[in-house]
PDB file of C-alpha atoms in Angstrom:
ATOM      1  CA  UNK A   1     104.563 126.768 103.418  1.00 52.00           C
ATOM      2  CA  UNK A   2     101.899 124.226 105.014  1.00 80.00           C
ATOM      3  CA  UNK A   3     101.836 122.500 101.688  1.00 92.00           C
ATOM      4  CA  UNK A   4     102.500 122.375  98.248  1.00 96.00           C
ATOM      5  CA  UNK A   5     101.448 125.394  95.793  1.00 96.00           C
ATOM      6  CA  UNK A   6     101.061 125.571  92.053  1.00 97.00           C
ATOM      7  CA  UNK A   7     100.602 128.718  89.839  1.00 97.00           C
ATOM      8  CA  UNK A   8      98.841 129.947  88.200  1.00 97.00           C
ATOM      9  CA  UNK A   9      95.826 127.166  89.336  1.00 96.00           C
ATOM     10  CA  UNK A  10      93.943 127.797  85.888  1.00 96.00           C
ATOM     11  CA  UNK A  11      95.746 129.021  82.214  1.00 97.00           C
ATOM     12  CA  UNK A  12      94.492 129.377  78.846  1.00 98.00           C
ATOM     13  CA  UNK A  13      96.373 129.866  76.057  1.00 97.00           C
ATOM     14  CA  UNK A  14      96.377 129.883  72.386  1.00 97.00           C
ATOM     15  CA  UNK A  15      97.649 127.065  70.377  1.00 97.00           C
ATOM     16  CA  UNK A  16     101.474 127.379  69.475  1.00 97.00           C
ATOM     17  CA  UNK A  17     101.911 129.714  72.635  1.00 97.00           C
ATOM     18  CA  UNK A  18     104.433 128.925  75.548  1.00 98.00           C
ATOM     19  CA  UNK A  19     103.632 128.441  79.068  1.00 98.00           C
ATOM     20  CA  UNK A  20     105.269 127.944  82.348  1.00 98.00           C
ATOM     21  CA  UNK A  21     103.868 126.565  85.502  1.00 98.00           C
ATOM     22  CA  UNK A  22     105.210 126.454  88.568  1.00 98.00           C
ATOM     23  CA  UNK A  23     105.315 124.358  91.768  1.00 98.00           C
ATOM     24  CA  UNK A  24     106.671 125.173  95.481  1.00 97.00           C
ATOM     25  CA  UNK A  25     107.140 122.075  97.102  1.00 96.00           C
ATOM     26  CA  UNK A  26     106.705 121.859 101.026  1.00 95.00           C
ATOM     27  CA  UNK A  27     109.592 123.080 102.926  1.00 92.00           C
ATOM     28  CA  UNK A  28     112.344 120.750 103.511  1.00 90.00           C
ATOM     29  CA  UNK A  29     111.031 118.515 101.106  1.00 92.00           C
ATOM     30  CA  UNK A  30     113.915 117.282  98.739  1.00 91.00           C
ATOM     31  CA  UNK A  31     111.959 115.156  95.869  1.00 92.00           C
ATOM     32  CA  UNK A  32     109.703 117.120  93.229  1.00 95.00           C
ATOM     33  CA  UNK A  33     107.542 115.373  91.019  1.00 95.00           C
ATOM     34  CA  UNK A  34     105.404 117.139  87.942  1.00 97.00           C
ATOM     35  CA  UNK A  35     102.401 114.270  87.160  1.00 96.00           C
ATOM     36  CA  UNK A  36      99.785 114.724  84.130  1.00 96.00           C
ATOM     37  CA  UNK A  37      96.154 114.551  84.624  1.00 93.00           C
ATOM     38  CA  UNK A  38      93.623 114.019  81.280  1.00 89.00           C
ATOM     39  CA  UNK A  39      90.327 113.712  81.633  1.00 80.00           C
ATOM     40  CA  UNK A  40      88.818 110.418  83.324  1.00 71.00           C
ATOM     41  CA  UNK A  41      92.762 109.602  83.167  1.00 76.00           C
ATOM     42  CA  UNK A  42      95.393 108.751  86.254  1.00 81.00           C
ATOM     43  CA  UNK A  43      98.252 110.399  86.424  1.00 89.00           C
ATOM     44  CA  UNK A  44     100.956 110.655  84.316  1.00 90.00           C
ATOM     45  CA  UNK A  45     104.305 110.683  85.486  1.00 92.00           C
ATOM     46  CA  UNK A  46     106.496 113.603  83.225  1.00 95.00           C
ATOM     47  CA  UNK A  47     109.309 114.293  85.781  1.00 95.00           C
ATOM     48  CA  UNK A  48     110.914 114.080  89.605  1.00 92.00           C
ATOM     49  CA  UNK A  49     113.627 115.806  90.781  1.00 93.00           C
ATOM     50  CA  UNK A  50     115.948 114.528  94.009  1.00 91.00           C
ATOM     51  CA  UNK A  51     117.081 118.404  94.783  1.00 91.00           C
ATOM     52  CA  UNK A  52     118.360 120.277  91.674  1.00 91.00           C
ATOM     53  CA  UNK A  53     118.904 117.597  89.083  1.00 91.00           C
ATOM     54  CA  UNK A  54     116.617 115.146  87.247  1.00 89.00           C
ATOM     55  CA  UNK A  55     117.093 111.553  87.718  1.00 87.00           C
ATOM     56  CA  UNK A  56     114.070 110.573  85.612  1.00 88.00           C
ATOM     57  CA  UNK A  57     112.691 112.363  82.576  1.00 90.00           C
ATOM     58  CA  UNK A  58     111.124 109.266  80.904  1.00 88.00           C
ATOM     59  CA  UNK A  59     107.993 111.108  81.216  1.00 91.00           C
ATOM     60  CA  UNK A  60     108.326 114.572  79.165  1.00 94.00           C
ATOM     61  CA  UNK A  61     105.950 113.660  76.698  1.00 93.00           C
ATOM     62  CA  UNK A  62     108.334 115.196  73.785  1.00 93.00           C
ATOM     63  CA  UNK A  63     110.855 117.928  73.640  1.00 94.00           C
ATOM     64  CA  UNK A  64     108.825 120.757  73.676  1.00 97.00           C
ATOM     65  CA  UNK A  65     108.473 119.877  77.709  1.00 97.00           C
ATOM     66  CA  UNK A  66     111.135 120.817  79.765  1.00 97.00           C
ATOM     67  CA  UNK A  67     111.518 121.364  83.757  1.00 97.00           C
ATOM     68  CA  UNK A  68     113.945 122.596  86.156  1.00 96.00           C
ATOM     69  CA  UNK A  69     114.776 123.236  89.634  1.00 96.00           C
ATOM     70  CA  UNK A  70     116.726 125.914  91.077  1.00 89.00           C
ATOM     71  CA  UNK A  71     118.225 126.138  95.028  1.00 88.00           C
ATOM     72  CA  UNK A  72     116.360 122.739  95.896  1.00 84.00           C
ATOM     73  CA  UNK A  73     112.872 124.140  96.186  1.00 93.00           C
ATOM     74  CA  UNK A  74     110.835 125.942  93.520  1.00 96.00           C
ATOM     75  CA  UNK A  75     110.128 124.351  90.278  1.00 97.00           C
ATOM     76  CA  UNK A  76     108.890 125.261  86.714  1.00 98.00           C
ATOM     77  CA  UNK A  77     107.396 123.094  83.913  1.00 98.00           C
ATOM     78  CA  UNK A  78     107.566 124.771  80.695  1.00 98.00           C
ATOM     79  CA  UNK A  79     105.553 123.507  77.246  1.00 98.00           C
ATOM     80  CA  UNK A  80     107.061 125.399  74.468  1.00 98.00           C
ATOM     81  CA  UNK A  81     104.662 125.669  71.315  1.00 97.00           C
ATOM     82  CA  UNK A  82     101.626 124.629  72.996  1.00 97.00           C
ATOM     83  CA  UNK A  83      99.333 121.903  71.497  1.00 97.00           C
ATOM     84  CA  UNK A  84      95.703 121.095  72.313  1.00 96.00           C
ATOM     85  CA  UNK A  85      96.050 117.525  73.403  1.00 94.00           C
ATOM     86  CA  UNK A  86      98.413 119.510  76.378  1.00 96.00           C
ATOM     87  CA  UNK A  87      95.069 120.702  78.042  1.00 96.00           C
ATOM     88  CA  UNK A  88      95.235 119.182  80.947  1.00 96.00           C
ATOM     89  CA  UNK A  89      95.415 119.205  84.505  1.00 96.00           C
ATOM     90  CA  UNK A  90      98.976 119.535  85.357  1.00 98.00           C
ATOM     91  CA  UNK A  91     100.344 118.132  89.257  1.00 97.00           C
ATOM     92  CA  UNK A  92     103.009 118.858  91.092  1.00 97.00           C
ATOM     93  CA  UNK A  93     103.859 116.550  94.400  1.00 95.00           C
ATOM     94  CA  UNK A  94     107.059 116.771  96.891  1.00 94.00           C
ATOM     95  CA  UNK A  95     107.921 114.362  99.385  1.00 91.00           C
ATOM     96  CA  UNK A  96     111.169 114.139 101.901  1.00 86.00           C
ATOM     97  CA  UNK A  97     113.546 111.614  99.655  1.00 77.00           C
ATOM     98  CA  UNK A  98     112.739 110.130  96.500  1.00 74.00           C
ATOM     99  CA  UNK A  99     112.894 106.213  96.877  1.00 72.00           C
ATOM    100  CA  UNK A 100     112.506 106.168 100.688  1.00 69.00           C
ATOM    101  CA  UNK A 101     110.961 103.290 101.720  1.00 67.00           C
ATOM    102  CA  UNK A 102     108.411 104.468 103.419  1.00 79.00           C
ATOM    103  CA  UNK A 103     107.800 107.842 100.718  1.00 82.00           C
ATOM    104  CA  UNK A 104     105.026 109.794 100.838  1.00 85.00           C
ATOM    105  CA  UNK A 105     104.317 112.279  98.132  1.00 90.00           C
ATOM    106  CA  UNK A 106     102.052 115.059  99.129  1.00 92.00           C
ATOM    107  CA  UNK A 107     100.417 116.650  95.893  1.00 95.00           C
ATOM    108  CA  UNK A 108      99.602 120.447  94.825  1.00 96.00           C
ATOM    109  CA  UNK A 109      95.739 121.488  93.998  1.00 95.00           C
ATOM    110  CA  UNK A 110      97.293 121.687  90.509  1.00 96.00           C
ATOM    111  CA  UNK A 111      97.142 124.004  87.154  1.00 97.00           C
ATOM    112  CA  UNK A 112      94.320 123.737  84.626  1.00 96.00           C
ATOM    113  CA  UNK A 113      95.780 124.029  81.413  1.00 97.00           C
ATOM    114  CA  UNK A 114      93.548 124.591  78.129  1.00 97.00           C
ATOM    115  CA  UNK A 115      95.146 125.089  74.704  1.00 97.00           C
ATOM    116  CA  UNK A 116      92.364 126.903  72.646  1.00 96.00           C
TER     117      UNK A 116
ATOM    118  CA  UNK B   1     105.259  99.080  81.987  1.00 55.00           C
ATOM    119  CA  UNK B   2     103.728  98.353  84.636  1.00 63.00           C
ATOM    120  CA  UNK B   3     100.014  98.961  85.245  1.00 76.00           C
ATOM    121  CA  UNK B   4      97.282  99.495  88.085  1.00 89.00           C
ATOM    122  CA  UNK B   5      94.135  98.529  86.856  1.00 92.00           C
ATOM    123  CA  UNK B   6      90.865  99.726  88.742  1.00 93.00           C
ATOM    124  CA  UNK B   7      86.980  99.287  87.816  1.00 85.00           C
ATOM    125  CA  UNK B   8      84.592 100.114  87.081  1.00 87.00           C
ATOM    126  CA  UNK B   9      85.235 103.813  86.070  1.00 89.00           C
ATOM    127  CA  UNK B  10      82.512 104.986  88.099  1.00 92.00           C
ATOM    128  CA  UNK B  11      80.564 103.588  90.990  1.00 95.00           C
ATOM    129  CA  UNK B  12      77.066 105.005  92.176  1.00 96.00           C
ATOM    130  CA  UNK B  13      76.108 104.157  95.913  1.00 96.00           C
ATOM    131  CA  UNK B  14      73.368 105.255  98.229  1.00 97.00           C
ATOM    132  CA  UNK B  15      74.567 107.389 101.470  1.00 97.00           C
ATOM    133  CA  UNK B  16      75.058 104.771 104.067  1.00 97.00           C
ATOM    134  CA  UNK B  17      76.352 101.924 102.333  1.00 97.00           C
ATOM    135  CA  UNK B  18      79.540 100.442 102.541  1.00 97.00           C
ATOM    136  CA  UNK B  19      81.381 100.162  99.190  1.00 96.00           C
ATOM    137  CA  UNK B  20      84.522  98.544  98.361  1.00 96.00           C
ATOM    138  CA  UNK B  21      87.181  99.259  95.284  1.00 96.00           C
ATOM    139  CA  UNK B  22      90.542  96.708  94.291  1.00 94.00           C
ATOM    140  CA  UNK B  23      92.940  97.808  92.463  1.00 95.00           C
ATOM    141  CA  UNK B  24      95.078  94.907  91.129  1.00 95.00           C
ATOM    142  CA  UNK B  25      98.679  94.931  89.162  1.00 93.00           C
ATOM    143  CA  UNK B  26     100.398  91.994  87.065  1.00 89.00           C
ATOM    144  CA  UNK B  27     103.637  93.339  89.013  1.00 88.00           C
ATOM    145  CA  UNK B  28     104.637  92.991  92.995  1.00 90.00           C
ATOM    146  CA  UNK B  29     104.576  96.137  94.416  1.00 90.00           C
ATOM    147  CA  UNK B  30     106.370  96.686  98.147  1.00 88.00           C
ATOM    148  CA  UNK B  31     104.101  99.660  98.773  1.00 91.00           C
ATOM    149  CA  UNK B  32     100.713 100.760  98.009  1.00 93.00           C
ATOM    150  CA  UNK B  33      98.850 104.165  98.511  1.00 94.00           C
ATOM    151  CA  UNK B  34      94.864 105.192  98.135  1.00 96.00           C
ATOM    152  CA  UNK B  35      94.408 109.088  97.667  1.00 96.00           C
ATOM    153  CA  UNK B  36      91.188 110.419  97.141  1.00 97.00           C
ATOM    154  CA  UNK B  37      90.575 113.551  94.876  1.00 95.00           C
ATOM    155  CA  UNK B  38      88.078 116.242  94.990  1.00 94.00           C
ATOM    156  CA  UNK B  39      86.889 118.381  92.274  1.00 87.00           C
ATOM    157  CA  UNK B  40      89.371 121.548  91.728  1.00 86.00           C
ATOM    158  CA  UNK B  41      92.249 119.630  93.994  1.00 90.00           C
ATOM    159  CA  UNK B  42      95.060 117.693  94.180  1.00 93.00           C
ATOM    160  CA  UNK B  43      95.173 114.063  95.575  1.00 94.00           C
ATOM    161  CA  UNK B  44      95.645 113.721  99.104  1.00 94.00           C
ATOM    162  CA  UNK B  45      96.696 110.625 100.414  1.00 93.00           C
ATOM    163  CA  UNK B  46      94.354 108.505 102.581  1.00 96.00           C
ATOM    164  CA  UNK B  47      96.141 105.281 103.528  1.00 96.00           C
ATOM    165  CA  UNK B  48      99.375 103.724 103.023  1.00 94.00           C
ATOM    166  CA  UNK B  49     100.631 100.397 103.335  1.00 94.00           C
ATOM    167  CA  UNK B  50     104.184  98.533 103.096  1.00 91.00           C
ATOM    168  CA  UNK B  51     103.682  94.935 104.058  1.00 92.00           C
ATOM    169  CA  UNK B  52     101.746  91.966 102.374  1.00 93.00           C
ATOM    170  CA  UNK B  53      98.589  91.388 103.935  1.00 94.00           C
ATOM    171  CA  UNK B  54      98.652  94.557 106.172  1.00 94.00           C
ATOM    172  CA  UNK B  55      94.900  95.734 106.916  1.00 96.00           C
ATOM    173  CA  UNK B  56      95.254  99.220 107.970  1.00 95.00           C
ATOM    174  CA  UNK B  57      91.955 101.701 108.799  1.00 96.00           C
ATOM    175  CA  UNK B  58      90.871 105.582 109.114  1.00 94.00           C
ATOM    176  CA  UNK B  59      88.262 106.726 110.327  1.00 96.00           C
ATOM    177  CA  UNK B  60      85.427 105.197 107.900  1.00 97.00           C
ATOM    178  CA  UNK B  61      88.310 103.794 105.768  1.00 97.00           C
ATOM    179  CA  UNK B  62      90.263 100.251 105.561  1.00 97.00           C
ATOM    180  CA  UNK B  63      93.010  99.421 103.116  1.00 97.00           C
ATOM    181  CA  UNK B  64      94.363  96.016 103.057  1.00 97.00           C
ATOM    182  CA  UNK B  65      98.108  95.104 101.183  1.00 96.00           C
ATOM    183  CA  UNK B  66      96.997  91.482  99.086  1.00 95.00           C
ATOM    184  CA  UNK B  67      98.907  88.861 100.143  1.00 95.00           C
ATOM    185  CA  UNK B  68     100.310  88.395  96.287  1.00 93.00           C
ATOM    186  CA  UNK B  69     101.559  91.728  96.646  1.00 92.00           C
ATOM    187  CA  UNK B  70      99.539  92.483  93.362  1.00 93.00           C
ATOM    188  CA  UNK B  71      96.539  93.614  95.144  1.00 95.00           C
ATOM    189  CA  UNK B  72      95.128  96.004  97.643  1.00 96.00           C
ATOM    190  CA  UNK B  73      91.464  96.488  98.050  1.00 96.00           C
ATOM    191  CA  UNK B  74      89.922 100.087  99.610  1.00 97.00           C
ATOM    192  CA  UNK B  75      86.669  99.742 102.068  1.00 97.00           C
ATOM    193  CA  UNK B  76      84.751 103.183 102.958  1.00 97.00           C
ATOM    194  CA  UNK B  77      81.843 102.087 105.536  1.00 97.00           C
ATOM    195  CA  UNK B  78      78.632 104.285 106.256  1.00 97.00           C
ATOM    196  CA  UNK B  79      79.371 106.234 103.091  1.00 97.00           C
ATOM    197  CA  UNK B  80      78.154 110.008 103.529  1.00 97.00           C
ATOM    198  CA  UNK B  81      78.032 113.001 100.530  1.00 95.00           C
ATOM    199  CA  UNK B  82      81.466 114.236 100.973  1.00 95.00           C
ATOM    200  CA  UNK B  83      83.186 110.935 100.069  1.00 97.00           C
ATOM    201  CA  UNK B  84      82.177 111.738  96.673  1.00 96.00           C
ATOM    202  CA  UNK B  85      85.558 111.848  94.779  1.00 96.00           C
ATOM    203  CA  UNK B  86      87.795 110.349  92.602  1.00 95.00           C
ATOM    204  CA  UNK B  87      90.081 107.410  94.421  1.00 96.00           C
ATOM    205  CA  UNK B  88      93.225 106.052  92.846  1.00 95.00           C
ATOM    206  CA  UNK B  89      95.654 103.720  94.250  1.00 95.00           C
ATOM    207  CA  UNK B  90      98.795 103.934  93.379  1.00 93.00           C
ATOM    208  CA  UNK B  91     101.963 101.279  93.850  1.00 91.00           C
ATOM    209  CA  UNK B  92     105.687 101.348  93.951  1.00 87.00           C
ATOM    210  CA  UNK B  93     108.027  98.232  93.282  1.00 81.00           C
ATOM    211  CA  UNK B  94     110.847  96.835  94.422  1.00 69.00           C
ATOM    212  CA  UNK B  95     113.897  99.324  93.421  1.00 64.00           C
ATOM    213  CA  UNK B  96     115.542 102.246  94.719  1.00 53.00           C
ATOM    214  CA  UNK B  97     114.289 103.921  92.068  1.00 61.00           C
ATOM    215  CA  UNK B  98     111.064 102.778  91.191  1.00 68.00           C
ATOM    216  CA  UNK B  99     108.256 105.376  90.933  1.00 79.00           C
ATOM    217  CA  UNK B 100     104.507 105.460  91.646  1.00 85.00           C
ATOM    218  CA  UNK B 101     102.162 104.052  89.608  1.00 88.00           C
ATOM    219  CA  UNK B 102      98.885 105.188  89.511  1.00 90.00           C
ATOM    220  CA  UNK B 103      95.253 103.444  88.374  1.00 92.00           C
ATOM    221  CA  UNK B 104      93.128 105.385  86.312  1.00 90.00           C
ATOM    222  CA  UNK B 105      90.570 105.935  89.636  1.00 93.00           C
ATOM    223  CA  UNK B 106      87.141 105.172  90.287  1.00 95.00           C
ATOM    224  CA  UNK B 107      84.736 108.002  90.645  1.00 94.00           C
ATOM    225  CA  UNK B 108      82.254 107.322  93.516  1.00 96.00           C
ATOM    226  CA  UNK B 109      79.260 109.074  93.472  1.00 96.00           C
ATOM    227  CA  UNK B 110      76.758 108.872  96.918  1.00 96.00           C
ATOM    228  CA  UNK B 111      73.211 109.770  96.670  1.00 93.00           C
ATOM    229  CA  UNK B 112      71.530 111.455  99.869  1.00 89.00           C
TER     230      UNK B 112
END
């Protein structure tokens, strides 16, 4: 597509509940990266992905956050056992190479998680 | 870690003025990026730069890359309504594998 999608773009969900969010990167692009938004907060990096595997999951918060990335292209964030501080804005970005030196990561409108 | 730091939180500016944010870092970073978010969206990325002291401009907007390398300051001139937003700049270092970094971002608000 023209750029990168997320769905759903807004979830609620009751406390202890799973979830799964997902991101289709721009076409072509090879990097994946899933970034955490809290109120008045930057971004958080969880997780990037350089095609299917995951050089970098210093982010996940704690186990109950997982990711993957199947056929180089569509991805999925999944937060087992939901907790209320995991209301937030969740991104997704993709970009041509991780690490190029001249990278560019284009980001998703992103999914507005609240954990009632 | 390493860590952008921008201020104030939130900046208030009548339409028409210029206004100008900095974003500093107690690392060197070899790249830095301003994106600018709206309500209900994702960032999208306004200016980049890759060498010290590069002054780079779009439209309305200038970026310069600090000389230090632990700098780079945004300037939006004429400001109008729809450069309300949040802006964040965001830095890689030196390393193959080094990610972003992002600041916290200022919130700009313009009055008509």
């Amino acid at each position: 597509g023209a750029g990168v999608s997320q769905s759903p773009s807004n979830k609620v969900t009751e406390k202890g509940k799973d979830v799964e969010l997902r991101c289709d990167p721009i076409s072509g692009h090879t990097a994946l990266y899933w970034y955490r938004q809290s109120l008045g907060q930057g971004l958080e990096f969880l997780i990037y992905f350089q095609g299917n595997s995951a050089p970098d999951k210093s982010g996940l918060p704690s186990d109950r956050f997982s990711a993957e990335r199947t056929g180089g292209s569509v991805s999925t964030l999944t937060i087992q056992r939901t907790q209320q501080e995991d209301s937030a804005v969740y991104l997704c970005a993709s970009s041509r190479l991780a690490g190029g030196p001249r990278e560019t990561q284009y980001f998703g409108p992103g999914t507005r998680l609240l954990v009632l | 870690g390493q860590q952008l730091n921008q201020s104030p939180q939130s900046m208030f500016i009548q339409e028409g003025e210029d206004v100008s944010m900095n974003c500093t870092s107690s690392s060197i970073f070899n790249t830095w990026l301003w994106y600018k978010q709206d309500p209900g969206e994702g960032p999208v990325l306004l200016i980049a730069l890759y060498k010290a002291g590069e002054l780079t401009s779009n439209g309305r907007l200038t970026a310069q890359f600090g000389i230090t390398r632990k700098d780079s300051f945004l300037n939006i001139s004429a400001s109008i309504p729809s450069d309300v937003g949040i802006y964040f700049c965001a830095g890689r270092a030196t390393g193959a594998n080094s990610k972003l970094t992002f600041g916290k971002g200022i919130t700009l608000s313009v009055r008509p």
